[in-house]
Short mmCIF file of C-alpha atoms and ligand atoms in Angstrom, two decimals:
data_model
loop_
_atom_site.label_atom_id
_atom_site.label_comp_id
_atom_site.label_asym_id
_atom_site.label_seq_id
_atom_site.Cartn_x
_atom_site.Cartn_y
_atom_site.Cartn_z
CA UNK A 1 14.53 27.26 7.49
CA UNK A 2 12.63 26.63 4.26
CA UNK A 3 12.96 29.08 1.37
CA UNK A 4 10.01 29.86 -0.89
CA UNK A 5 11.87 28.76 -4.04
CA UNK A 6 10.60 25.51 -5.49
CA UNK A 7 12.81 23.77 -8.03
CA UNK A 8 9.80 22.06 -9.61
CA UNK A 9 6.28 23.00 -10.75
CA UNK A 10 3.86 21.81 -8.00
CA UNK A 11 1.54 19.03 -9.17
CA UNK A 12 -1.92 20.37 -8.37
CA UNK A 13 -5.19 18.51 -9.04
CA UNK A 14 -8.03 21.01 -8.96
CA UNK A 15 -11.69 20.05 -8.28
CA UNK A 16 -12.88 17.64 -10.93
CA UNK A 17 -15.60 18.83 -13.27
CA UNK A 18 -17.63 16.93 -15.87
CA UNK A 19 -17.82 13.31 -16.88
CA UNK A 20 -14.85 10.94 -17.08
CA UNK A 21 -13.63 10.07 -20.58
CA UNK A 22 -15.24 6.94 -22.07
CA UNK A 23 -13.27 3.69 -21.71
CA UNK A 24 -10.65 3.09 -24.41
CA UNK A 25 -10.63 0.07 -26.74
CA UNK A 26 -8.00 -1.68 -24.64
CA UNK A 27 -9.94 -1.06 -21.42
CA UNK A 28 -13.03 -2.59 -23.10
CA UNK A 29 -10.89 -5.54 -24.15
CA UNK A 30 -9.80 -6.04 -20.53
CA UNK A 31 -13.44 -6.04 -19.36
CA UNK A 32 -14.41 -8.61 -22.02
CA UNK A 33 -11.49 -10.89 -21.09
CA UNK A 34 -12.34 -10.51 -17.42
CA UNK A 35 -15.85 -11.81 -18.12
CA UNK A 36 -14.57 -14.66 -20.26
CA UNK A 37 -12.12 -15.74 -17.53
CA UNK A 38 -14.58 -15.23 -14.67
CA UNK A 39 -11.88 -13.05 -13.11
CA UNK A 40 -11.90 -10.31 -10.52
CA UNK A 41 -9.55 -7.35 -10.93
CA UNK A 42 -8.13 -6.03 -7.66
CA UNK A 43 -6.07 -2.85 -7.85
CA UNK A 44 -4.02 -0.97 -5.28
CA UNK A 45 -4.59 2.76 -4.80
CA UNK A 46 -1.18 3.48 -6.43
CA UNK A 47 -2.06 1.95 -9.81
CA UNK A 48 -2.41 4.13 -12.91
CA UNK A 49 -5.88 5.57 -13.47
CA UNK A 50 -6.44 3.48 -16.62
CA UNK A 51 -6.19 0.33 -14.49
CA UNK A 52 -8.15 1.71 -11.53
CA UNK A 53 -11.07 2.43 -13.86
CA UNK A 54 -11.49 -1.20 -14.94
CA UNK A 55 -10.91 -2.73 -11.50
CA UNK A 56 -13.70 -4.35 -9.47
CA UNK A 57 -12.10 -3.08 -6.29
CA UNK A 58 -9.46 -0.41 -5.63
CA UNK A 59 -8.07 -0.13 -2.13
CA UNK A 60 -5.27 -0.51 0.40
CA UNK A 61 -3.44 -3.71 1.34
CA UNK A 62 -5.97 -4.61 4.03
CA UNK A 63 -9.08 -4.15 1.87
CA UNK A 64 -7.42 -6.03 -0.97
CA UNK A 65 -6.51 -8.96 1.32
CA UNK A 66 -10.14 -9.26 2.48
CA UNK A 67 -11.40 -9.09 -1.12
CA UNK A 68 -8.93 -11.78 -2.22
CA UNK A 69 -9.97 -14.04 0.64
CA UNK A 70 -13.68 -13.63 -0.05
CA UNK A 71 -13.93 -13.72 -3.86
CA UNK A 72 -15.63 -16.61 -5.64
CA UNK A 73 -14.18 -15.68 -9.05
CA UNK A 74 -11.96 -18.34 -10.72
CA UNK A 75 -9.08 -15.95 -11.26
CA UNK A 76 -7.70 -13.02 -9.25
CA UNK A 77 -5.85 -10.45 -11.33
CA UNK A 78 -3.76 -8.48 -8.88
CA UNK A 79 -2.77 -5.02 -10.05
CA UNK A 80 -0.30 -4.15 -7.36
CA UNK A 81 3.09 -5.51 -6.35
CA UNK A 82 4.31 -9.08 -5.89
CA UNK A 83 3.76 -9.42 -2.12
CA UNK A 84 0.13 -8.34 -2.55
CA UNK A 85 -0.55 -10.96 -5.23
CA UNK A 86 1.25 -13.55 -3.09
CA UNK A 87 -1.02 -12.63 -0.18
CA UNK A 88 -4.05 -13.29 -2.41
CA UNK A 89 -2.70 -16.76 -3.24
CA UNK A 90 -1.96 -17.51 0.43
CA UNK A 91 -5.51 -16.70 1.55
CA UNK A 92 -7.29 -18.23 -1.47
CA UNK A 93 -5.06 -21.01 -2.86
CA UNK A 94 -7.59 -22.66 -5.17
CA UNK A 95 -7.71 -19.53 -7.38
CA UNK A 96 -5.45 -18.70 -10.27
CA UNK A 97 -3.64 -15.51 -9.20
CA UNK A 98 -1.98 -13.44 -11.91
CA UNK A 99 0.10 -10.27 -11.74
CA UNK A 100 0.55 -8.12 -14.88
CA UNK A 101 4.32 -7.77 -14.29
CA UNK A 102 6.16 -10.38 -12.22
CA UNK A 103 9.03 -7.90 -11.66
CA UNK A 104 6.76 -5.53 -9.72
CA UNK A 105 8.54 -6.03 -6.39
CA UNK A 106 8.86 -3.83 -3.31
CA UNK A 107 12.04 -2.39 -1.78
CA UNK A 108 10.55 -2.76 1.67
CA UNK A 109 9.81 -6.46 1.21
CA UNK A 110 13.35 -6.91 -0.17
CA UNK A 111 14.84 -5.31 2.95
CA UNK A 112 13.95 -8.38 5.03
CA UNK A 113 15.27 -11.61 3.48
CA UNK A 114 13.76 -14.75 5.06
CA UNK A 115 17.21 -16.27 5.81
CA UNK A 116 18.19 -13.20 7.87
CA UNK A 117 14.96 -13.26 9.82
CA UNK A 118 15.33 -17.01 10.44
CA UNK A 119 18.85 -16.42 11.80
CA UNK A 120 17.58 -13.62 14.04
CA UNK A 121 14.83 -15.86 15.39
CA UNK A 122 17.28 -18.64 16.09
CA UNK A 123 19.35 -16.24 18.20
CA UNK A 124 16.22 -14.76 19.87
CA UNK A 125 13.77 -17.68 20.10
CA UNK A 126 11.22 -15.97 22.38
CA UNK A 127 10.60 -12.92 20.23
CA UNK A 128 7.03 -12.32 18.95
CA UNK A 129 7.35 -11.32 15.30
CA UNK A 130 4.86 -8.84 13.86
CA UNK A 131 5.32 -8.39 10.11
CA UNK A 132 4.01 -5.55 8.04
CA UNK A 133 2.25 -7.18 5.08
CA UNK A 134 4.95 -5.74 2.75
CA UNK A 135 7.11 -8.86 2.99
CA UNK A 136 7.55 -12.15 1.12
CA UNK A 137 5.54 -15.33 1.76
CA UNK A 138 8.73 -16.91 3.16
CA UNK A 139 8.98 -14.09 5.73
CA UNK A 140 5.27 -14.30 6.56
CA UNK A 141 5.80 -18.01 7.23
CA UNK A 142 8.27 -17.09 10.01
CA UNK A 143 5.97 -14.58 11.74
CA UNK A 144 3.36 -14.66 14.48
CA UNK A 145 0.98 -12.08 13.06
CA UNK A 146 0.77 -9.74 10.06
CA UNK A 147 -0.42 -6.14 10.06
CA UNK A 148 -1.04 -3.40 7.51
CA UNK A 149 -0.89 0.36 7.86
CA UNK A 150 -4.68 0.26 8.27
CA UNK A 151 -4.78 -2.04 11.31
CA UNK A 152 -1.29 -1.85 12.87
CA UNK A 153 -2.50 -0.30 16.13
CA UNK A 154 -5.24 -2.88 16.61
CA UNK A 155 -2.85 -5.76 15.90
CA UNK A 156 -0.17 -4.52 18.32
CA UNK A 157 -2.82 -4.00 21.01
CA UNK A 158 -3.70 -7.69 20.64
CA UNK A 159 -0.15 -9.01 21.10
CA UNK A 160 0.19 -10.62 24.56
CA UNK A 161 1.64 -8.00 26.95
CA UNK A 162 4.38 -10.30 28.25
CA UNK A 163 5.98 -10.87 24.82
CA UNK A 164 8.92 -8.92 23.37
CA UNK A 165 8.00 -7.72 19.87
CA UNK A 166 10.20 -7.66 16.80
CA UNK A 167 8.57 -5.53 14.08
CA UNK A 168 9.64 -6.27 10.46
CA UNK A 169 10.44 -4.93 7.89
CA UNK A 170 9.48 -1.22 8.07
CA UNK A 171 11.24 0.73 10.81
CA UNK A 172 9.13 3.82 10.07
CA UNK A 173 5.74 2.16 10.38
CA UNK A 174 7.08 0.25 13.40
CA UNK A 175 8.24 3.45 15.09
CA UNK A 176 4.87 5.12 14.35
CA UNK A 177 2.81 2.27 15.79
CA UNK A 178 5.12 1.99 18.79
CA UNK A 179 4.43 5.66 19.57
CA UNK A 180 0.69 5.16 19.04
CA UNK A 181 0.43 2.15 21.32
CA UNK A 182 3.15 2.96 23.87
CA UNK A 183 4.50 -0.54 23.22
CA UNK A 184 8.26 -0.88 22.93
CA UNK A 185 9.52 -3.03 20.08
CA UNK A 186 12.66 -3.91 18.25
CA UNK A 187 12.58 -2.54 14.71
CA UNK A 188 14.02 -4.27 11.66
CA UNK A 189 16.12 -1.70 9.73
CA UNK A 190 14.02 -1.73 6.53
CA UNK A 191 12.27 1.09 4.70
CA UNK A 192 10.39 2.02 1.53
CA UNK A 193 12.79 3.63 -0.93
CA UNK A 194 10.03 5.98 -2.15
CA UNK A 195 8.46 7.15 1.12
CA UNK A 196 11.82 8.00 2.72
CA UNK A 197 12.42 10.53 -0.09
CA UNK A 198 9.77 12.83 1.40
CA UNK A 199 11.53 15.28 3.73
CA UNK A 200 10.31 17.76 6.31
CA UNK A 201 12.01 20.53 4.33
CA UNK A 202 10.21 19.61 1.09
CA UNK A 203 6.84 19.56 2.89
CA UNK A 204 7.56 22.89 4.62
CA UNK A 205 8.34 24.46 1.24
CA UNK A 206 5.13 23.30 -0.42
CA UNK A 207 3.16 24.38 2.67
CA UNK A 208 4.42 27.93 2.09
CA UNK A 209 2.76 27.81 -1.33
CA UNK A 210 -0.46 26.26 -0.01
CA UNK A 211 -0.76 27.52 3.59
CA UNK A 212 -4.41 26.43 3.93
CA UNK A 213 -3.72 22.84 2.89
CA UNK A 214 -3.81 19.93 5.35
CA UNK A 215 -0.88 17.52 5.15
CA UNK A 216 -1.82 13.86 5.05
CA UNK A 217 1.08 11.38 5.14
CA UNK A 218 1.58 7.63 4.96
CA UNK A 219 3.20 6.01 8.04
CA UNK A 220 6.06 4.70 5.87
CA UNK A 221 7.35 8.31 5.84
CA UNK A 222 10.18 9.26 8.21
CA UNK A 223 9.41 10.57 11.70
CA UNK A 224 10.00 14.28 11.01
CA UNK A 225 7.50 14.15 8.11
CA UNK A 226 4.94 12.21 10.17
CA UNK A 227 5.31 14.53 13.17
CA UNK A 228 4.59 17.57 11.01
CA UNK A 229 1.57 16.08 9.21
CA UNK A 230 -2.05 16.82 10.14
CA UNK A 231 -2.96 13.16 9.62
CA UNK A 232 -0.94 9.94 9.28
CA UNK A 233 -2.86 6.96 7.95
CA UNK A 234 -3.19 4.13 5.42
CA UNK A 235 -4.08 4.95 1.84
CA UNK A 236 -7.70 3.85 2.39
CA UNK A 237 -8.12 6.08 5.44
CA UNK A 238 -6.85 9.05 3.40
CA UNK A 239 -10.12 8.96 1.45
CA UNK A 240 -12.30 9.30 4.55
CA UNK A 241 -10.02 11.90 6.12
CA UNK A 242 -10.06 14.20 3.06
CA UNK A 243 -13.80 13.72 2.56
CA UNK A 244 -14.74 14.43 6.19
CA UNK A 245 -12.31 17.30 6.84
CA UNK A 246 -13.53 20.92 6.54
CA UNK A 247 -10.37 21.74 4.57
CA UNK A 248 -10.51 22.31 0.81
CA UNK A 249 -6.88 21.50 -0.04
CA UNK A 250 -4.64 18.57 0.88
CA UNK A 251 -0.95 17.81 0.37
CA UNK A 252 -0.89 14.06 -0.18
CA UNK A 253 2.43 12.68 1.08
CA UNK A 254 2.46 9.28 -0.55
CA UNK A 255 2.58 7.76 -4.04
CA UNK A 256 0.61 10.07 -6.39
CA UNK A 257 -1.57 7.27 -7.83
CA UNK A 258 -3.54 7.86 -4.62
CA UNK A 259 -4.87 11.09 -6.08
CA UNK A 260 -6.91 9.30 -8.80
CA UNK A 261 -9.21 7.82 -6.19
CA UNK A 262 -9.25 11.00 -4.13
CA UNK A 263 -10.35 12.96 -7.19
CA UNK A 264 -13.01 10.40 -8.05
CA UNK A 265 -14.43 10.12 -4.53
CA UNK A 266 -13.85 13.66 -3.25
CA UNK A 267 -14.23 15.60 -6.53
CA UNK A 268 -14.93 19.00 -5.01
CA UNK A 269 -11.52 19.36 -3.28
CA UNK A 270 -7.96 20.15 -4.41
CA UNK A 271 -5.08 17.71 -4.01
CA UNK A 272 -1.38 18.53 -4.25
CA UNK A 273 1.09 15.69 -4.74
CA UNK A 274 3.61 15.48 -1.90
CA UNK A 275 7.00 16.62 -3.31
CA UNK A 276 10.55 15.48 -2.56
CA UNK A 277 13.46 17.94 -2.40
CA UNK A 278 13.88 17.73 -6.17
CA UNK A 279 10.60 16.51 -7.67
CA UNK A 280 6.93 17.49 -7.65
CA UNK A 281 5.85 13.93 -6.91
CA UNK A 282 7.27 10.56 -5.97
CA UNK A 283 6.09 7.53 -7.95
CA UNK A 284 6.79 3.95 -6.83
CA UNK A 285 8.66 2.45 -9.77
CA UNK A 286 7.37 -1.02 -8.88
CA UNK A 287 3.69 -0.08 -8.75
CA UNK A 288 4.09 1.69 -12.08
CA UNK A 289 5.44 -1.43 -13.84
CA UNK A 290 1.84 -2.59 -14.35
CA UNK A 291 0.25 -1.09 -17.46
CA UNK A 292 -3.13 -1.55 -19.13
CA UNK A 293 -1.39 -3.50 -21.96
CA UNK A 294 0.24 -5.90 -19.49
CA UNK A 295 -3.10 -6.28 -17.69
CA UNK A 296 -4.77 -7.20 -21.00
CA UNK A 297 -1.98 -9.66 -21.87
CA UNK A 298 -1.98 -11.42 -18.51
CA UNK A 299 -5.76 -11.92 -18.65
CA UNK A 300 -5.48 -13.23 -22.20
CA UNK A 301 -2.61 -15.64 -21.38
CA UNK A 302 -3.48 -16.34 -17.71
CA UNK A 303 0.18 -15.66 -17.06
CA UNK A 304 2.38 -14.84 -15.17
CA UNK A 305 0.89 -16.79 -12.27
CA UNK A 306 1.82 -16.67 -8.60
CA UNK A 307 3.04 -20.05 -7.33
CA UNK A 308 4.70 -21.09 -4.07
CA UNK A 309 5.50 -24.30 -2.21
CA UNK A 310 2.39 -25.49 -0.34
CA UNK A 311 4.38 -25.87 2.90
CA UNK A 312 5.34 -22.16 2.80
CA UNK A 313 1.80 -21.13 1.89
CA UNK A 314 0.33 -23.05 4.81
CA UNK A 315 2.76 -21.52 7.30
CA UNK A 316 2.24 -18.01 5.89
CA UNK A 317 -1.53 -18.45 6.13
CA UNK A 318 -1.46 -18.77 9.94
CA UNK A 319 -0.30 -15.17 10.75
CA UNK A 320 -2.35 -13.74 7.87
CA UNK A 321 -5.53 -15.44 9.08
CA UNK A 322 -4.75 -14.19 12.60
CA UNK A 323 -4.56 -10.65 11.21
CA UNK A 324 -7.85 -11.00 9.30
CA UNK A 325 -9.55 -12.28 12.47
CA UNK A 326 -8.06 -9.67 14.82
CA UNK A 327 -8.84 -6.73 12.58
CA UNK A 328 -12.52 -7.51 11.96
P1 13P B 1 -1.48 0.81 2.15
O1 13P B 1 -1.83 -0.54 2.71
O2 13P B 1 -1.69 1.92 3.13
O3 13P B 1 -2.18 1.05 0.86
O4 13P B 1 0.09 0.81 1.85
C1 13P B 1 0.68 -0.06 0.96
C2 13P B 1 1.99 0.38 0.49
O5 13P B 1 2.74 -0.34 -0.12
C3 13P B 1 2.40 1.73 0.79
O6 13P B 1 3.62 1.98 0.20
FE1 SF4 B 2 6.90 -1.06 -1.66
FE2 SF4 B 2 7.32 1.50 -1.20
FE3 SF4 B 2 6.34 0.75 -3.55
FE4 SF4 B 2 4.81 0.61 -1.31
S1 SF4 B 2 5.60 2.45 -2.31
S2 SF4 B 2 5.03 -0.96 -2.90
S3 SF4 B 2 6.37 0.06 0.22
S4 SF4 B 2 8.38 0.23 -2.71
#
């Protein structure tokens, strides 16, 4: 049973009033370099607000993959984590793809090394592998189709009914989509280090403080958190859900960078960062490695760049292209 005592100050974002602050000198510098380089800046919803404000597009993994595939800019600056920038290179190989911090990885992607998946496939040659996009290019190259949190249901519904599915690397998203579709699947034992820190108890406690608030959670959260949420969806779908709902307050159970866009696009409502048992919010340390200074430097130097062997890229393109086609 939850107690009313919180051991942190809730992080509350009240309705936004007035104009946004003008862009800083370094943000202006980024925009000038972007023009000079004929670059497009793509940013994930978890990036810091300073970066989101200079991006051409801010969105979830699916929207960003489409943007990367369709851009005619010479250079894609990917403000997100490594697997996202790699995806941009896979779908649009003639472009220079740069990432502000090459160490911006992902614990979920790391939980499925390609050698382990290859060994599993060797022992189970008939398995149909569906990979959440949060995985390396080498893992994508071993898969039949990719999905994101935004299209997972649609993708699973398209998998031939007579095939046994292995879902990698996120057991939580896999379990969620299995429940949604009624399709049994084997789940790789991977997870996001940040999303598993949200607990049912922490959400129950914050709900006692904000009883009118709707709880919106990312499918990477554990089952007890998902089952007690009012909505479970991708970061992009959170925008539409909060905008269209009659509710005025939302507890946002994902990385708190999400709230920048929510505040910008749904300014009249209140957002509360989803807490863990010990903290008022739960930042992804990888997403937060990118800073406006590193963004400026990578545009100036056109470095660090994403590279991969062409053979891997070609193989990884097949399941990614299948995803882009199936989710249209
Ligand atoms: P979305 O595709 O829903 O933005 O999720 C990406 C991610 O890494 C969540 O942790
Ligand atoms: Fe990876 Fe989790 Fe960070 Fe998303 S929040 S990028 S899944 S570590």
